[in-house]
mmCIF file of C-alpha atoms in Angstrom:
data_model
loop_
_atom_site.group_PDB
_atom_site.id
_atom_site.type_symbol
_atom_site.label_atom_id
_atom_site.label_comp_id
_atom_site.label_asym_id
_atom_site.label_seq_id
_atom_site.Cartn_x
_atom_site.Cartn_y
_atom_site.Cartn_z
ATOM 1 C CA MET A 284 -8.173 -8.259 2.062
ATOM 2 C CA ALA A 285 -5.615 -6.637 4.307
ATOM 3 C CA GLY A 286 -2.008 -7.700 4.564
ATOM 4 C CA MET A 287 1.235 -8.073 6.468
ATOM 5 C CA ARG A 288 5.011 -8.386 6.089
ATOM 6 C CA LEU A 289 7.559 -10.714 7.678
ATOM 7 C CA SER A 290 11.257 -10.977 7.066
ATOM 8 C CA LEU A 291 12.401 -13.919 5.002
ATOM 9 C CA GLU A 292 13.779 -15.679 8.069
ATOM 10 C CA GLU A 293 10.603 -15.074 10.073
ATOM 11 C CA SER A 294 8.335 -16.090 7.239
ATOM 12 C CA THR A 295 10.303 -19.298 6.759
ATOM 13 C CA GLU A 296 9.718 -20.218 10.376
ATOM 14 C CA ALA A 297 6.051 -19.219 10.260
ATOM 15 C CA ASN A 298 5.361 -20.920 6.936
ATOM 16 C CA GLN A 299 7.654 -23.838 6.225
ATOM 17 C CA HIS A 300 6.162 -23.992 2.737
ATOM 18 C CA LEU A 301 7.537 -20.527 1.784
ATOM 19 C CA GLN A 302 7.164 -21.175 -1.948
ATOM 20 C CA LEU A 303 9.520 -24.121 -1.897
ATOM 21 C CA PRO A 304 6.646 -25.165 -1.698
ATOM 22 C CA GLN A 305 4.470 -22.865 0.465
ATOM 23 C CA GLN A 306 1.291 -23.952 2.125
ATOM 24 C CA GLN A 307 -5.659 -15.341 4.088
ATOM 25 C CA LEU A 308 -18.184 -5.461 9.638
ATOM 26 C CA GLN A 309 -18.668 -8.344 11.778
ATOM 27 C CA THR A 310 -20.290 -11.649 10.992
ATOM 28 C CA GLY A 311 -20.901 -12.409 14.621
ATOM 29 C CA ARG A 312 -21.489 -9.962 17.430
ATOM 30 C CA GLU A 313 -17.789 -9.184 17.857
ATOM 31 C CA ALA A 314 -15.063 -8.377 15.356
ATOM 32 C CA ALA A 315 -11.510 -9.609 15.858
ATOM 33 C CA SER A 316 -9.633 -7.600 18.480
ATOM 34 C CA ASP A 317 -6.512 -5.622 17.589
ATOM 35 C CA ASP A 318 -4.391 -8.169 19.466
ATOM 36 C CA ASP A 319 -6.005 -11.084 17.611
ATOM 37 C CA ARG A 320 -5.452 -9.351 14.287
ATOM 38 C CA SER A 321 -1.811 -8.670 15.158
ATOM 39 C CA VAL A 322 -1.242 -12.331 15.996
ATOM 40 C CA ALA A 323 -3.010 -13.347 12.803
ATOM 41 C CA ALA A 324 -0.855 -11.001 10.751
ATOM 42 C CA ASP A 325 2.291 -12.547 12.169
ATOM 43 C CA SER A 326 1.202 -15.949 10.848
ATOM 44 C CA TRP A 327 1.211 -14.847 7.185
ATOM 45 C CA SER A 328 4.354 -15.043 5.095
ATOM 46 C CA ILE A 329 4.374 -11.877 3.018
ATOM 47 C CA LYS A 330 3.154 -8.312 2.727
ATOM 48 C CA SER A 331 -0.363 -8.442 1.295
ATOM 49 C CA ASP A 332 -3.091 -6.008 0.612
ATOM 50 C CA TYR A 333 -6.472 -6.957 -0.751
ATOM 51 C CA GLY A 334 -8.837 -8.843 0.351
ATOM 52 C CA SER A 335 -21.001 -14.438 4.949
ATOM 53 C CA THR A 336 -20.078 -17.594 4.332
ATOM 54 C CA LEU A 337 -23.646 -18.765 3.837
ATOM 55 C CA ASP A 338 -24.647 -22.353 4.506
ATOM 56 C CA ASP A 339 -25.416 -24.480 1.473
ATOM 57 C CA GLU A 340 -25.811 -28.003 2.801
ATOM 58 C CA GLN A 341 -25.665 -29.770 -0.528
ATOM 59 C CA ARG A 342 -22.485 -28.081 -1.726
ATOM 60 C CA HIS A 343 -20.811 -28.701 1.615
ATOM 61 C CA ALA A 344 -21.873 -32.325 1.452
ATOM 62 C CA ASP A 345 -20.462 -32.699 -2.067
ATOM 63 C CA ALA A 346 -17.163 -31.189 -1.001
ATOM 64 C CA ALA A 347 -17.031 -33.330 2.125
ATOM 65 C CA GLU A 348 -17.648 -36.467 0.090
ATOM 66 C CA ALA A 349 -14.760 -35.586 -2.204
ATOM 67 C CA LEU A 350 -12.485 -35.384 0.830
ATOM 68 C CA SER A 351 -13.863 -38.380 2.698
ATOM 69 C CA SER A 352 -10.922 -40.586 1.791
ATOM 70 C CA ALA A 353 -8.323 -38.117 3.028
ATOM 71 C CA ALA A 354 -6.509 -38.722 6.296
ATOM 72 C CA ASN A 355 -7.495 -36.636 9.313
ATOM 73 C CA PHE A 356 -10.628 -35.421 7.547
ATOM 74 C CA ARG A 357 -12.804 -33.190 9.670
ATOM 75 C CA PRO A 358 -16.475 -34.338 9.799
ATOM 76 C CA ALA A 359 -18.881 -32.153 7.877
ATOM 77 C CA SER A 360 -20.922 -31.181 10.899
ATOM 78 C CA ASP A 361 -20.873 -27.394 10.973
ATOM 79 C CA TYR A 362 -19.028 -25.545 8.242
ATOM 80 C CA SER A 363 -20.176 -22.100 9.282
ATOM 81 C CA SER A 364 -16.959 -21.895 11.249
ATOM 82 C CA ASP A 365 -16.347 -18.166 11.458
ATOM 83 C CA LYS A 366 -17.289 -18.483 15.127
ATOM 84 C CA ASP A 367 -14.736 -21.209 15.803
ATOM 85 C CA GLU A 368 -11.227 -20.604 17.091
ATOM 86 C CA PRO A 369 -8.743 -21.534 14.365
ATOM 87 C CA ASP A 370 -6.313 -24.332 15.185
ATOM 88 C CA ALA A 371 -2.552 -24.337 14.674
ATOM 89 C CA GLU A 372 -2.812 -25.095 10.948
ATOM 90 C CA THR A 373 -5.329 -22.342 10.237
ATOM 91 C CA SER A 374 -5.410 -18.626 10.955
ATOM 92 C CA MET A 375 -7.596 -15.674 11.791
ATOM 93 C CA LEU A 376 -6.844 -14.660 8.209
ATOM 94 C CA GLY A 377 -9.206 -17.387 7.050
ATOM 95 C CA LEU A 378 -12.187 -15.864 8.850
ATOM 96 C CA GLN A 379 -14.514 -13.249 7.440
ATOM 97 C CA SER A 380 -14.671 -11.503 10.804
ATOM 98 C CA TYR A 381 -10.966 -10.669 10.487
ATOM 99 C CA TRP A 382 -11.377 -9.034 7.074
ATOM 100 C CA ASP A 383 -14.561 -7.213 8.067
ATOM 101 C CA ALA A 384 -12.716 -5.634 10.998
ATOM 102 C CA ALA A 385 -9.682 -4.847 8.838
ATOM 103 C CA TYR A 386 -11.766 -3.099 6.198
ATOM 104 C CA LEU A 387 -13.699 -1.121 8.790
ATOM 105 C CA ASP A 388 -10.316 0.280 9.831
ATOM 106 C CA GLU A 389 -9.209 0.913 6.243
ATOM 107 C CA LEU A 390 -12.510 2.589 5.375
ATOM 108 C CA ALA A 391 -12.185 4.842 8.419
ATOM 109 C CA ASN A 392 -8.586 5.699 7.432
ATOM 110 C CA PHE A 393 -9.713 6.544 3.906
ATOM 111 C CA ARG A 394 -12.497 8.819 5.116
ATOM 112 C CA GLU A 395 -10.248 10.570 7.615
ATOM 113 C CA HIS A 396 -6.922 10.682 5.776
ATOM 114 C CA GLY A 397 -7.579 9.591 2.176
ATOM 115 C CA HIS A 398 -5.457 6.452 2.527
ATOM 116 C CA VAL A 399 -6.136 3.770 -0.084
ATOM 117 C CA GLY A 400 -5.134 0.861 2.152
ATOM 118 C CA GLU A 401 -2.448 -1.684 1.508
ATOM 119 C CA ILE A 402 -1.452 -3.114 -1.855
ATOM 120 C CA TRP A 403 -1.899 -6.876 -1.900
ATOM 121 C CA PHE A 404 1.573 -8.500 -2.097
ATOM 122 C CA GLY A 405 3.066 -5.070 -2.745
ATOM 123 C CA THR A 406 3.100 -2.664 -5.667
ATOM 124 C CA ASP A 407 5.846 -4.498 -7.568
ATOM 125 C CA VAL A 408 3.878 -7.746 -7.623
ATOM 126 C CA MET A 409 0.677 -5.974 -8.671
ATOM 127 C CA ASP A 410 2.506 -4.225 -11.514
ATOM 128 C CA THR A 411 3.943 -7.555 -12.663
ATOM 129 C CA VAL A 412 0.546 -9.249 -12.550
ATOM 130 C CA ILE A 413 -1.068 -6.410 -14.512
ATOM 131 C CA SER A 414 1.522 -6.244 -17.298
ATOM 132 C CA TRP A 415 1.829 -10.030 -17.590
ATOM 133 C CA THR A 416 -1.940 -10.546 -17.697
ATOM 134 C CA LYS A 417 -2.315 -7.815 -20.297
ATOM 135 C CA SER A 418 0.295 -9.487 -22.509
ATOM 136 C CA LEU A 419 -1.296 -12.904 -22.027
ATOM 137 C CA CYS A 420 -4.793 -11.688 -22.932
ATOM 138 C CA THR A 421 -3.482 -9.845 -25.990
ATOM 139 C CA ASP A 422 -1.746 -12.996 -27.231
ATOM 140 C CA VAL A 423 -4.862 -15.111 -26.679
ATOM 141 C CA SER A 424 -7.006 -12.489 -28.451
ATOM 142 C CA GLN A 425 -4.714 -12.816 -31.472
ATOM 143 C CA GLY A 426 -5.251 -16.566 -31.532
ATOM 144 C CA HIS A 427 -1.997 -17.470 -29.813
ATOM 145 C CA ILE A 428 -1.972 -19.946 -26.911
ATOM 146 C CA PRO A 429 1.540 -19.237 -25.703
ATOM 147 C CA ASN A 430 3.868 -21.735 -24.115
ATOM 148 C CA HIS A 431 5.775 -18.858 -22.616
ATOM 149 C CA VAL A 432 4.900 -15.277 -21.876
ATOM 150 C CA GLY A 433 7.995 -13.340 -20.872
ATOM 151 C CA GLU A 434 8.439 -9.626 -20.614
ATOM 152 C CA PRO A 435 5.412 -7.690 -21.931
ATOM 153 C CA LYS A 436 5.769 -6.675 -25.554
ATOM 154 C CA PRO A 437 5.446 -2.911 -26.168
ATOM 155 C CA GLN A 438 2.226 -2.082 -27.973
ATOM 156 C CA SER A 439 0.417 1.122 -28.827
ATOM 157 C CA VAL A 440 -2.563 2.176 -26.727
ATOM 158 C CA GLU A 441 -4.825 1.700 -29.747
ATOM 159 C CA HIS A 442 -3.461 -1.806 -30.242
ATOM 160 C CA ASP A 443 -4.119 -2.676 -26.588
ATOM 161 C CA GLU A 444 -7.651 -1.302 -26.541
ATOM 162 C CA LYS A 445 -8.528 -3.175 -29.716
ATOM 163 C CA TYR A 446 -8.006 -6.511 -27.974
ATOM 164 C CA LEU A 447 -8.560 -5.820 -24.287
ATOM 165 C CA SER A 448 -11.832 -3.888 -24.402
ATOM 166 C CA CYS A 449 -13.725 -7.068 -25.305
ATOM 167 C CA TRP A 450 -12.554 -8.983 -22.232
ATOM 168 C CA SER A 451 -15.025 -9.221 -19.342
ATOM 169 C CA VAL A 452 -13.073 -9.293 -16.072
ATOM 170 C CA LEU A 453 -14.001 -10.514 -12.586
ATOM 171 C CA ASP A 454 -11.721 -9.842 -9.612
ATOM 172 C CA ILE A 455 -12.701 -12.143 -6.724
ATOM 173 C CA GLY A 456 -11.764 -10.926 -3.264
ATOM 174 C CA THR A 457 -11.230 -7.490 -4.772
ATOM 175 C CA GLY A 458 -10.521 -5.717 -1.470
ATOM 176 C CA ASN A 459 -9.868 -2.037 -2.181
ATOM 177 C CA GLY A 460 -10.307 -2.600 -5.921
ATOM 178 C CA LEU A 461 -6.966 -1.119 -6.972
ATOM 179 C CA LEU A 462 -6.164 -4.113 -9.185
ATOM 180 C CA LEU A 463 -9.209 -3.301 -11.315
ATOM 181 C CA GLN A 464 -8.229 0.356 -11.506
ATOM 182 C CA GLU A 465 -4.857 -0.670 -12.910
ATOM 183 C CA LEU A 466 -6.487 -3.067 -15.393
ATOM 184 C CA SER A 467 -8.745 -0.229 -16.524
ATOM 185 C CA LYS A 468 -5.687 1.925 -17.211
ATOM 186 C CA GLN A 469 -4.350 -0.830 -19.471
ATOM 187 C CA GLY A 470 -7.457 -0.905 -21.689
ATOM 188 C CA PHE A 471 -9.847 -3.376 -20.011
ATOM 189 C CA THR A 472 -13.332 -1.851 -19.817
ATOM 190 C CA ASP A 473 -15.802 -4.529 -18.600
ATOM 191 C CA LEU A 474 -14.658 -4.795 -14.982
ATOM 192 C CA THR A 475 -16.381 -6.291 -11.931
ATOM 193 C CA GLY A 476 -15.012 -6.734 -8.422
ATOM 194 C CA THR A 477 -16.565 -8.854 -5.672
ATOM 195 C CA ASP A 478 -15.763 -9.377 -2.017
ATOM 196 C CA TYR A 479 -17.676 -10.965 0.845
ATOM 197 C CA SER A 480 -16.804 -8.013 3.088
ATOM 198 C CA GLU A 481 -19.186 -5.069 2.800
ATOM 199 C CA GLY A 482 -16.450 -2.822 4.162
ATOM 200 C CA ALA A 483 -14.141 -3.818 1.317
ATOM 201 C CA ILE A 484 -16.780 -3.019 -1.289
ATOM 202 C CA ASP A 485 -17.560 0.331 0.360
ATOM 203 C CA LEU A 486 -13.849 1.178 0.250
ATOM 204 C CA ALA A 487 -13.438 0.009 -3.357
ATOM 205 C CA ARG A 488 -16.429 2.059 -4.504
ATOM 206 C CA SER A 489 -15.210 5.132 -2.634
ATOM 207 C CA LEU A 490 -11.740 4.884 -4.175
ATOM 208 C CA ALA A 491 -13.123 4.271 -7.676
ATOM 209 C CA ASP A 492 -15.428 7.284 -7.408
ATOM 210 C CA ARG A 493 -12.592 9.472 -6.146
ATOM 211 C CA ASP A 494 -10.166 8.327 -8.851
ATOM 212 C CA GLY A 495 -12.617 8.546 -11.754
ATOM 213 C CA PHE A 496 -13.283 4.843 -12.410
ATOM 214 C CA SER A 497 -17.062 4.901 -12.409
ATOM 215 C CA ASN A 498 -17.076 2.139 -15.053
ATOM 216 C CA ILE A 499 -15.964 -0.490 -12.516
ATOM 217 C CA LYS A 500 -18.782 -2.430 -10.844
ATOM 218 C CA PHE A 501 -18.362 -3.602 -7.242
ATOM 219 C CA LEU A 502 -20.641 -6.156 -5.601
ATOM 220 C CA VAL A 503 -20.833 -7.874 -2.224
ATOM 221 C CA ASP A 504 -20.594 -11.563 -3.095
ATOM 222 C CA ASP A 505 -19.003 -14.660 -1.573
ATOM 223 C CA ILE A 506 -17.152 -16.734 -4.164
ATOM 224 C CA LEU A 507 -18.083 -19.903 -2.262
ATOM 225 C CA GLU A 508 -21.792 -19.071 -2.447
ATOM 226 C CA THR A 509 -21.786 -16.774 -5.455
ATOM 227 C CA LYS A 510 -25.003 -15.200 -6.646
ATOM 228 C CA LEU A 511 -23.495 -13.942 -9.919
ATOM 229 C CA ASP A 512 -25.490 -15.092 -12.935
ATOM 230 C CA ARG A 513 -23.004 -14.393 -15.720
ATOM 231 C CA GLN A 514 -19.661 -15.706 -16.928
ATOM 232 C CA PHE A 515 -16.415 -13.823 -17.432
ATOM 233 C CA GLN A 516 -13.532 -14.229 -19.853
ATOM 234 C CA LEU A 517 -10.899 -13.322 -17.275
ATOM 235 C CA VAL A 518 -11.064 -14.134 -13.570
ATOM 236 C CA MET A 519 -8.393 -12.681 -11.266
ATOM 237 C CA ASP A 520 -7.535 -14.030 -7.812
ATOM 238 C CA LYS A 521 -4.801 -12.320 -5.824
ATOM 239 C CA GLY A 522 -4.703 -13.990 -2.398
ATOM 240 C CA THR A 523 -8.319 -15.144 -2.091
ATOM 241 C CA LEU A 524 -7.543 -18.857 -2.470
ATOM 242 C CA ASP A 525 -4.772 -18.375 0.099
ATOM 243 C CA ALA A 526 -7.260 -16.948 2.603
ATOM 244 C CA ILE A 527 -9.800 -19.694 1.928
ATOM 245 C CA GLY A 528 -7.132 -22.290 2.656
ATOM 246 C CA LEU A 529 -6.546 -20.761 6.097
ATOM 247 C CA HIS A 530 -10.161 -21.247 7.180
ATOM 248 C CA PRO A 531 -10.717 -24.096 9.694
ATOM 249 C CA ASP A 532 -12.617 -25.910 6.920
ATOM 250 C CA GLY A 533 -10.089 -24.915 4.272
ATOM 251 C CA PRO A 534 -9.889 -28.255 2.372
ATOM 252 C CA ILE A 535 -13.649 -28.367 1.847
ATOM 253 C CA LYS A 536 -13.932 -24.688 1.025
ATOM 254 C CA ARG A 537 -11.155 -24.979 -1.569
ATOM 255 C CA ILE A 538 -13.192 -27.584 -3.461
ATOM 256 C CA MET A 539 -16.183 -25.241 -3.319
ATOM 257 C CA TYR A 540 -13.929 -22.478 -4.642
ATOM 258 C CA TRP A 541 -12.959 -24.481 -7.728
ATOM 259 C CA ASP A 542 -16.569 -25.483 -8.359
ATOM 260 C CA SER A 543 -17.636 -21.823 -8.279
ATOM 261 C CA VAL A 544 -14.778 -20.524 -10.396
ATOM 262 C CA SER A 545 -15.373 -23.197 -13.037
ATOM 263 C CA LYS A 546 -18.949 -21.927 -13.399
ATOM 264 C CA LEU A 547 -18.000 -18.234 -13.491
ATOM 265 C CA LEU A 548 -15.248 -18.602 -16.084
ATOM 266 C CA ALA A 549 -16.486 -18.741 -19.672
ATOM 267 C CA PRO A 550 -15.222 -21.510 -22.001
ATOM 268 C CA GLY A 551 -11.912 -20.364 -23.432
ATOM 269 C CA GLY A 552 -11.516 -17.894 -20.570
ATOM 270 C CA ILE A 553 -8.476 -17.472 -18.348
ATOM 271 C CA LEU A 554 -8.068 -17.734 -14.585
ATOM 272 C CA VAL A 555 -5.033 -15.921 -13.155
ATOM 273 C CA ILE A 556 -4.145 -16.835 -9.558
ATOM 274 C CA THR A 557 -1.475 -15.082 -7.523
ATOM 275 C CA SER A 558 -0.464 -16.812 -4.294
ATOM 276 C CA CYS A 559 2.116 -16.396 -1.566
ATOM 277 C CA ASN A 560 1.208 -19.740 0.001
ATOM 278 C CA HIS A 561 1.633 -22.060 -2.970
ATOM 279 C CA THR A 562 4.158 -22.736 -5.682
ATOM 280 C CA LYS A 563 3.261 -22.934 -9.334
ATOM 281 C CA ASP A 564 3.558 -26.735 -9.166
ATOM 282 C CA GLU A 565 1.239 -26.951 -6.159
ATOM 283 C CA LEU A 566 -1.425 -24.870 -7.903
ATOM 284 C CA VAL A 567 -1.126 -26.967 -11.062
ATOM 285 C CA GLN A 568 -1.495 -30.134 -8.980
ATOM 286 C CA GLU A 569 -4.562 -28.777 -7.204
ATOM 287 C CA VAL A 570 -6.192 -28.032 -10.543
ATOM 288 C CA GLU A 571 -5.310 -31.521 -11.784
ATOM 289 C CA ASN A 572 -6.945 -33.012 -8.676
ATOM 290 C CA PHE A 573 -10.068 -30.967 -9.368
ATOM 291 C CA ASN A 574 -10.080 -32.139 -12.986
ATOM 292 C CA GLN A 575 -9.755 -35.785 -11.946
ATOM 293 C CA ARG A 576 -12.603 -35.397 -9.465
ATOM 294 C CA ASN A 577 -14.841 -34.018 -12.217
ATOM 295 C CA ILE A 578 -13.881 -36.821 -14.588
ATOM 296 C CA ALA A 579 -14.794 -39.384 -11.912
ATOM 297 C CA ILE A 580 -18.152 -37.682 -11.310
ATOM 298 C CA SER A 581 -18.860 -37.600 -15.051
ATOM 299 C CA GLN A 582 -18.564 -41.381 -15.193
ATOM 300 C CA GLU A 583 -21.141 -42.013 -12.490
ATOM 301 C CA PRO A 584 -24.614 -43.217 -13.602
ATOM 302 C CA SER A 585 -26.237 -40.235 -11.886
ATOM 303 C CA ALA A 586 -24.084 -37.665 -13.727
ATOM 304 C CA THR A 587 -25.930 -34.752 -15.301
ATOM 305 C CA LYS A 588 -25.371 -33.715 -18.917
ATOM 306 C CA ASP A 589 -23.157 -30.856 -17.805
ATOM 307 C CA GLN A 590 -21.090 -33.224 -15.672
ATOM 308 C CA GLU A 591 -20.801 -35.702 -18.554
ATOM 309 C CA THR A 592 -19.025 -33.063 -20.640
ATOM 310 C CA HIS A 593 -16.057 -33.317 -18.258
ATOM 311 C CA ARG A 594 -15.498 -36.927 -19.288
ATOM 312 C CA ASP A 595 -13.476 -35.844 -22.310
ATOM 313 C CA HIS A 596 -12.910 -32.187 -21.435
ATOM 314 C CA PRO A 597 -11.668 -31.495 -17.887
ATOM 315 C CA PRO A 598 -12.581 -27.983 -16.676
ATOM 316 C CA PHE A 599 -9.089 -26.466 -16.608
ATOM 317 C CA ARG A 600 -5.651 -26.824 -18.073
ATOM 318 C CA TYR A 601 -2.419 -25.083 -17.185
ATOM 319 C CA LEU A 602 -1.572 -22.222 -19.534
ATOM 320 C CA ASN A 603 1.417 -20.317 -18.184
ATOM 321 C CA HIS A 604 3.049 -18.701 -15.160
ATOM 322 C CA VAL A 605 5.111 -15.626 -14.322
ATOM 323 C CA ARG A 606 8.806 -16.374 -14.562
ATOM 324 C CA THR A 607 10.200 -12.981 -13.612
ATOM 325 C CA TYR A 608 9.710 -12.893 -9.823
ATOM 326 C CA PRO A 609 12.930 -12.687 -7.789
ATOM 327 C CA THR A 610 14.156 -16.071 -6.566
ATOM 328 C CA PHE A 611 16.305 -17.258 -3.662
ATOM 329 C CA MET A 612 17.985 -20.420 -2.475
ATOM 330 C CA PHE A 613 16.672 -22.359 0.496
ATOM 331 C CA GLY A 614 17.666 -25.868 1.521
ATOM 332 C CA GLY A 615 19.355 -26.415 -1.808
ATOM 333 C CA SER A 616 16.231 -25.464 -3.777
ATOM 334 C CA VAL A 617 15.345 -22.349 -5.731
ATOM 335 C CA GLY A 618 12.034 -20.658 -5.108
ATOM 336 C CA SER A 619 10.178 -17.344 -5.054
ATOM 337 C CA ARG A 620 7.922 -15.736 -2.487
ATOM 338 C CA VAL A 621 5.003 -15.320 -4.903
ATOM 339 C CA ALA A 622 3.562 -17.442 -7.718
ATOM 340 C CA THR A 623 1.227 -16.255 -10.483
ATOM 341 C CA VAL A 624 -0.298 -19.005 -12.626
ATOM 342 C CA ALA A 625 -2.805 -18.891 -15.491
ATOM 343 C CA PHE A 626 -5.276 -21.663 -16.325
ATOM 344 C CA LEU A 627 -7.430 -21.973 -19.440
ATOM 345 C CA ARG A 628 -11.108 -22.942 -19.105
ATOM 346 C CA ASN A 629 -11.731 -25.805 -21.528
#
């Protein structure tokens, strides 16, 4: 997905949650105009860079039922809302049409000038995510479930490859795929990137071919309606949950997101989420809400055997988070502009 940058003062006004806490080809006949995309960019709180919602009536109904007790709940009438105008609490950044248009531009720039596109949340954040995730996976491979992962520990290349080559990795909302290229450089070998934008996948494949990363697989796939039929030991999300939350039907689509991710992540696997719209505590609370929903479903008479397993083993538990991002004071509180949190699949 594409990205944008605001100053701290501007982003505070545009996003009152600014991490203290903080609240992202055409699907129709027209893509977003340049003016619409500029307005949409101004609504986001940080420089970003990566990136068909298909109807599935039953999954929408399940998600709607889970939200039915919430105040101001929007009726589950038509959740194929890419054609709708977003309201004040949503954004063009939540619509596939925005990202399709953005990646058409980035693909054209690559073909004409060789530009790779923007780096989601900036290069510094991507480097931090890569090194921190590498250290976390190495520790888990050695049988350690750390309470704290600080600065990456220096290891030899042979040491890294010994542990990391066995990890299967899925990057959802992969955008230009540069995150997977960097993971490949660190020793990960089983790498897959998905995005619902065909333009993003075309760009990611083109960049991987140019840069010599033919081992990375790229697929057009919507995380909310995924067609993937395998599980992965490491799932990466850098801004995708943020974008889903900005869709007009964000609350429902977020529940669908967690349902899909819980199926794609293998038992004992790790989900690493990087967000500019949510604090670590907000992400942990959202996962806890998802766990409680699954426990409640497991206790219903109609629960399936798979659902019954959640009675004693909720899908996720908090594992760790990055503690090295720069912080600032705001309103007497300390916060950062980005949060990266890891969850373990039980």
